[in-house]
CSV table of C-alpha atoms and ligand atoms in Angstrom, one decimal:
chain,number,residue,atom,x,y,z
A,206,MET,CA,17.3,-3.8,0.1
A,207,ILE,CA,14.6,-3.0,2.7
A,208,ASN,CA,11.8,-4.7,0.9
A,209,SER,CA,12.7,-8.3,1.6
A,210,PRO,CA,9.6,-9.6,3.2
A,211,THR,CA,8.8,-13.3,3.8
A,212,HIS,CA,5.1,-13.0,4.7
A,213,ALA,CA,2.0,-11.3,3.3
A,214,LEU,CA,-1.3,-10.8,5.1
A,215,VAL,CA,-4.3,-10.3,2.8
A,216,ARG,CA,-8.0,-10.0,3.4
A,217,SER,CA,-10.9,-11.5,1.5
A,218,ILE,CA,-13.3,-9.2,-0.4
A,219,PRO,CA,-16.7,-8.8,1.3
A,220,ARG,CA,-19.8,-9.1,-0.9
A,221,SER,CA,-20.7,-5.6,0.4
A,222,TYR,CA,-17.7,-4.1,-1.5
A,223,LYS,CA,-19.8,-4.2,-4.7
A,224,ASP,CA,-23.0,-2.9,-3.1
A,225,TYR,CA,-21.3,-0.1,-1.2
A,226,TYR,CA,-19.8,1.3,-4.4
A,227,ALA,CA,-23.0,0.7,-6.4
A,228,LYS,CA,-24.6,3.3,-4.1
A,229,LYS,CA,-21.9,5.7,-5.2
A,230,ASN,CA,-22.7,4.9,-8.8
A,231,ILE,CA,-19.5,3.0,-9.2
A,232,ASP,CA,-20.0,-0.4,-10.9
A,233,ILE,CA,-17.7,-3.1,-9.6
A,234,SER,CA,-17.7,-6.6,-10.9
A,235,TYR,CA,-17.3,-8.8,-7.8
A,236,GLY,CA,-16.3,-11.8,-9.9
A,237,LEU,CA,-13.6,-9.9,-11.7
A,238,ALA,CA,-12.4,-8.3,-8.4
A,239,GLU,CA,-12.1,-11.9,-7.0
A,240,SER,CA,-10.1,-13.1,-9.9
A,241,GLN,CA,-7.8,-10.1,-9.8
A,242,HIS,CA,-7.3,-10.6,-6.1
A,243,GLU,CA,-6.5,-14.3,-6.6
A,244,LYS,CA,-3.9,-13.4,-9.3
A,245,TYR,CA,-2.3,-10.9,-7.0
A,246,ILE,CA,-2.1,-13.4,-4.2
A,247,GLN,CA,-0.6,-16.0,-6.5
A,248,THR,CA,2.0,-13.5,-7.6
A,249,LEU,CA,3.0,-12.8,-4.0
A,250,LYS,CA,3.2,-16.6,-3.4
A,251,ASP,CA,5.3,-17.1,-6.5
A,252,ALA,CA,7.6,-14.3,-5.3
A,253,GLY,CA,8.2,-16.6,-2.2
A,254,LEU,CA,5.9,-15.0,0.4
A,255,LYS,CA,4.0,-17.1,2.9
A,256,ILE,CA,0.3,-15.9,2.7
A,257,SER,CA,-2.1,-15.6,5.5
A,258,THR,CA,-5.7,-14.4,5.0
A,259,VAL,CA,-8.0,-12.5,7.3
A,260,PRO,CA,-11.7,-13.3,6.6
A,261,ALA,CA,-13.8,-10.5,5.0
A,262,ASP,CA,-16.0,-8.4,7.3
A,263,GLU,CA,-19.3,-7.7,5.6
A,264,THR,CA,-19.8,-4.6,7.7
A,265,LYS,CA,-16.6,-3.1,6.3
A,266,PRO,CA,-16.9,-2.8,2.5
A,267,ASP,CA,-13.3,-1.5,2.1
A,268,CYS,CA,-11.6,-4.1,4.3
A,269,VAL,CA,-9.8,-5.8,1.3
A,270,PHE,CA,-7.5,-2.7,1.5
A,271,ILE,CA,-5.7,-4.2,4.5
A,272,GLU,CA,-2.6,-2.1,4.2
A,273,ASP,CA,-4.3,0.8,5.9
A,274,THR,CA,-4.9,-1.0,9.2
A,275,ALA,CA,-1.4,-1.3,10.5
A,276,ILE,CA,2.2,-0.2,9.9
A,277,ILE,CA,4.6,-3.1,10.3
A,278,TRP,CA,8.3,-2.9,10.9
A,279,GLN,CA,10.0,-6.3,11.3
A,280,THR,CA,8.2,-8.0,14.2
A,281,HIS,CA,6.4,-4.8,15.4
A,282,ALA,CA,3.0,-3.5,14.4
A,283,LEU,CA,1.6,0.0,14.9
A,284,ILE,CA,-2.2,-0.3,14.7
A,285,THR,CA,-3.6,2.7,12.8
A,286,ARG,CA,-6.4,5.1,13.5
A,287,MET,CA,-8.6,5.2,10.4
A,288,ASN,CA,-11.3,7.4,8.9
A,289,PRO,CA,-14.7,6.8,10.6
A,290,VAL,CA,-16.2,4.7,7.7
A,291,ARG,CA,-13.3,2.2,7.9
A,292,ASP,CA,-12.5,2.4,11.6
A,293,GLY,CA,-12.9,-1.1,13.1
A,294,GLU,CA,-11.2,-2.9,10.3
A,295,GLN,CA,-8.1,-3.1,12.5
A,296,ALA,CA,-9.4,-5.5,15.2
A,297,ALA,CA,-9.3,-8.7,13.1
A,298,VAL,CA,-5.9,-7.7,11.7
A,299,GLU,CA,-4.5,-7.1,15.2
A,300,GLU,CA,-5.7,-10.5,16.3
A,301,THR,CA,-3.9,-12.1,13.4
A,302,LEU,CA,-0.7,-10.2,14.0
A,303,LYS,CA,-0.7,-10.7,17.8
A,304,PRO,CA,1.1,-14.1,17.9
A,305,THR,CA,4.0,-12.8,15.7
A,306,HIS,CA,4.2,-9.1,16.4
A,307,THR,CA,4.6,-6.7,19.3
A,308,ILE,CA,1.5,-4.5,19.0
A,309,THR,CA,1.5,-0.7,19.6
A,310,HIS,CA,-1.6,1.5,19.7
A,311,MET,CA,-2.0,5.2,19.3
A,312,PRO,CA,-4.4,7.8,20.9
A,313,SER,CA,-7.7,8.4,19.1
A,314,VAL,CA,-6.8,12.0,18.2
A,315,ALA,CA,-4.1,10.6,16.0
A,316,LYS,CA,-5.1,9.7,12.4
A,317,ILE,CA,-3.0,7.6,10.1
A,318,GLU,CA,-3.5,5.0,7.4
A,319,GLY,CA,-0.9,2.6,6.0
A,320,GLY,CA,-1.4,4.0,2.5
A,321,ASP,CA,0.3,7.2,3.7
A,322,VAL,CA,3.5,5.4,4.8
A,323,LEU,CA,6.3,4.8,2.4
A,324,HIS,CA,9.7,3.2,3.3
A,325,THR,CA,12.8,3.7,1.3
A,326,GLU,CA,16.2,2.3,2.2
A,327,ASN,CA,17.0,4.8,5.0
A,328,THR,CA,13.9,6.9,5.5
A,329,THR,CA,10.2,6.6,6.0
A,330,TYR,CA,7.9,9.1,4.4
A,331,VAL,CA,4.5,9.9,5.8
A,332,GLY,CA,1.8,11.7,3.8
A,333,LEU,CA,-0.1,14.4,5.5
A,334,SER,CA,-3.4,13.8,3.8
A,335,ALA,CA,-7.2,13.7,4.3
A,336,ARG,CA,-6.5,10.4,6.2
A,337,THR,CA,-3.3,11.2,8.2
A,338,ASN,CA,-2.8,14.1,10.6
A,339,SER,CA,0.2,15.6,12.3
A,340,MET,CA,-0.4,13.5,15.5
A,341,GLY,CA,-0.5,10.3,13.4
A,342,ALA,CA,2.8,11.3,11.8
A,343,GLU,CA,4.2,11.9,15.3
A,344,CYS,CA,3.1,8.5,16.5
A,345,LEU,CA,4.8,6.9,13.5
A,346,LYS,CA,8.0,8.8,14.2
A,347,ASN,CA,8.0,7.5,17.8
A,348,PHE,CA,7.2,4.0,16.7
A,349,LEU,CA,10.2,3.9,14.2
A,350,LYS,CA,12.6,5.8,16.5
A,351,LYS,CA,13.9,2.6,18.1
A,352,PHE,CA,14.8,1.3,14.6
A,353,GLY,CA,16.8,4.4,13.8
A,354,ARG,CA,14.5,5.4,11.0
A,355,PRO,CA,13.8,9.1,10.4
A,356,VAL,CA,10.3,10.1,9.3
A,357,VAL,CA,9.8,12.8,6.8
A,358,ARG,CA,6.4,14.5,6.3
A,359,VAL,CA,5.1,15.0,2.8
A,360,PRO,CA,2.0,17.1,2.1
A,361,VAL,CA,-0.6,15.2,0.0
A,362,GLU,CA,-3.2,17.2,-1.8
A,363,LYS,CA,-3.8,15.6,-5.2
A,364,CYS,CA,-4.7,12.0,-4.1
A,365,LEU,CA,-6.1,9.9,-1.3
A,366,HIS,CA,-2.9,8.5,0.2
A,367,LEU,CA,0.8,9.2,-0.4
A,368,LYS,CA,1.3,5.9,-2.1
A,369,SER,CA,-1.5,6.6,-4.5
A,370,GLY,CA,1.1,8.9,-6.2
A,371,VAL,CA,4.5,7.7,-5.2
A,372,THR,CA,6.1,4.3,-4.4
A,373,TYR,CA,9.6,3.0,-3.9
A,374,ILE,CA,10.8,0.2,-6.2
A,375,GLY,CA,14.3,-0.4,-4.8
A,376,ASP,CA,17.7,0.4,-6.3
A,377,ASN,CA,17.3,4.0,-5.1
A,378,THR,CA,14.3,4.5,-7.4
A,379,LEU,CA,10.9,6.0,-6.9
A,380,VAL,CA,7.9,5.9,-9.2
A,381,ALA,CA,5.9,9.2,-8.9
A,382,VAL,CA,3.3,11.3,-10.6
A,383,PRO,CA,4.9,14.5,-11.9
A,384,GLY,CA,3.8,17.6,-10.0
A,385,TRP,CA,1.9,15.9,-7.2
A,386,PHE,CA,4.6,16.2,-4.4
A,387,ASP,CA,7.6,18.2,-3.5
A,388,MET,CA,10.1,15.7,-4.8
A,389,SER,CA,13.0,17.5,-3.1
A,390,LEU,CA,11.8,16.0,0.2
A,391,PHE,CA,12.8,12.5,-1.0
A,392,ASP,CA,16.3,11.1,-0.9
A,393,ALA,CA,16.1,8.5,-3.7
A,394,GLU,CA,18.5,9.1,-6.6
A,395,ASN,CA,16.2,8.2,-9.4
A,396,ILE,CA,12.6,9.0,-10.2
A,397,ILE,CA,10.5,7.3,-12.9
A,398,TYR,CA,7.6,9.6,-13.6
A,399,THR,CA,4.2,8.2,-14.7
A,400,LYS,CA,3.1,9.1,-18.2
A,401,GLU,CA,0.3,11.6,-18.8
A,402,GLY,CA,-3.1,10.2,-18.0
A,403,GLU,CA,-1.6,7.2,-16.2
A,404,GLU,CA,-1.3,8.7,-12.7
A,405,GLY,CA,-2.5,5.4,-11.1
A,406,ALA,CA,0.6,3.7,-12.4
A,407,ALA,CA,2.7,5.2,-9.6
A,408,ASN,CA,1.6,2.4,-7.2
A,409,CYS,CA,4.0,-0.5,-7.7
A,410,MET,CA,5.5,-3.2,-5.5
A,411,ARG,CA,9.0,-4.5,-5.4
A,412,ILE,CA,9.4,-7.9,-3.7
A,413,PRO,CA,13.1,-8.7,-3.8
A,414,ASN,CA,13.5,-10.0,-7.4
A,415,ASN,CA,10.0,-9.1,-8.6
A,416,LEU,CA,8.3,-6.0,-9.7
A,417,LEU,CA,4.5,-5.8,-9.7
A,418,VAL,CA,2.9,-3.0,-11.8
A,419,GLN,CA,-0.6,-2.2,-13.0
A,420,SER,CA,-1.3,-3.4,-16.5
A,421,GLN,CA,-4.0,-0.8,-17.2
A,422,TYR,CA,-1.2,1.8,-17.7
A,423,PRO,CA,0.7,0.5,-20.7
A,424,LYS,CA,3.0,3.5,-21.4
A,425,THR,CA,4.3,3.7,-17.8
A,426,ALA,CA,4.4,-0.1,-17.6
A,427,LYS,CA,6.8,-0.1,-20.6
A,428,LEU,CA,9.2,2.2,-18.7
A,429,LEU,CA,8.9,-0.1,-15.6
A,430,GLU,CA,9.5,-3.2,-17.8
A,431,HIS,CA,12.8,-1.7,-18.9
A,432,PHE,CA,13.7,-1.0,-15.3
A,433,ALA,CA,12.9,-4.6,-14.4
A,434,ALA,CA,14.9,-5.9,-17.3
A,435,ASP,CA,17.9,-3.7,-16.4
A,436,LYS,CA,17.9,-4.9,-12.8
A,437,GLY,CA,17.2,-8.6,-13.6
A,438,LEU,CA,13.7,-8.6,-12.0
A,439,GLN,CA,10.7,-10.7,-12.8
A,440,PHE,CA,8.1,-8.4,-14.2
A,441,HIS,CA,4.4,-8.8,-13.3
A,442,PRO,CA,1.8,-6.6,-15.0
A,443,LEU,CA,-1.4,-7.1,-13.0
A,444,ASP,CA,-4.9,-5.8,-13.8
A,445,THR,CA,-6.3,-4.0,-10.8
A,446,SER,CA,-9.3,-2.3,-12.5
A,447,GLU,CA,-11.9,-3.4,-9.8
A,448,PHE,CA,-9.8,-1.9,-7.0
A,449,VAL,CA,-8.8,1.3,-8.7
A,450,LYS,CA,-12.5,2.1,-9.0
A,451,ALA,CA,-12.5,2.3,-5.2
A,452,ASP,CA,-9.2,4.3,-4.9
A,453,GLY,CA,-7.2,1.2,-4.3
A,454,ALA,CA,-4.2,-0.3,-6.0
A,455,LEU,CA,-1.4,-2.9,-5.5
A,456,THR,CA,0.1,-1.9,-2.2
A,457,CYS,CA,-3.3,-1.5,-0.5
A,458,LEU,CA,-4.1,-5.2,-0.8
A,459,SER,CA,-1.5,-6.6,1.6
A,460,LEU,CA,0.6,-6.1,4.7
A,461,LEU,CA,4.1,-7.4,4.3
A,462,TRP,CA,6.8,-8.4,6.7
B,581,LIG,N1,-11.7,3.1,-0.8
B,581,LIG,C1,-10.5,3.1,-0.1
B,581,LIG,C2,-10.5,4.0,1.0
B,581,LIG,O1,-11.5,4.8,1.1
B,581,LIG,O2,-9.7,4.0,1.9
């Protein structure tokens, strides 16, 4: 399957994460966020990934959501163009990737964040969202052309990023929120739909023989546990409560290759 990474890049949580969201009346426990982050990293390690960590940037409260800064395909990295509040998070990530990846940049009129990019076996989907525009999608298409991967655009209206509402968990299976996207655009054979009131559960991660899901969504987690058992996967329910409060989830917390 496509998702057979050997490395994960994560980013430490800045202290400013809590303060930034407190100003928006969102109460984040820094200590709990740290312990959830540690558990997440340990799960990636146990799944066999080599972990590297970019230090936190206190001037960038959302920088723990490292997925948005780059799109990686094998040893190539496309550095994204992010929304103004987060723009600048990319620099330290680019420095870290430079020794191992060929770096590609895009013009400033392009906008794209990694949360809008979803790979299945043969296709890459890009969300056209508040964070990703047509030019960003075009840059992604050009970047992936040399790998023979078609890019399909998916309108995103109900959530922040495409992967807030749909992810690919291998074995030709998507997890998606019912009614959020035109599912006829996708080529996967099977779709597991999130249960009512558990929209956040759509964000899952498959790392070869492991399935990571969010434990706060028990009804959907049950469906995903059955899927994992059926496919012989290790099942990892992880609590992401302190990241969901900031519109984050599992995939946002790492870059994989
Ligand atoms: N809080 C996640 C984001 O704005 O990208």
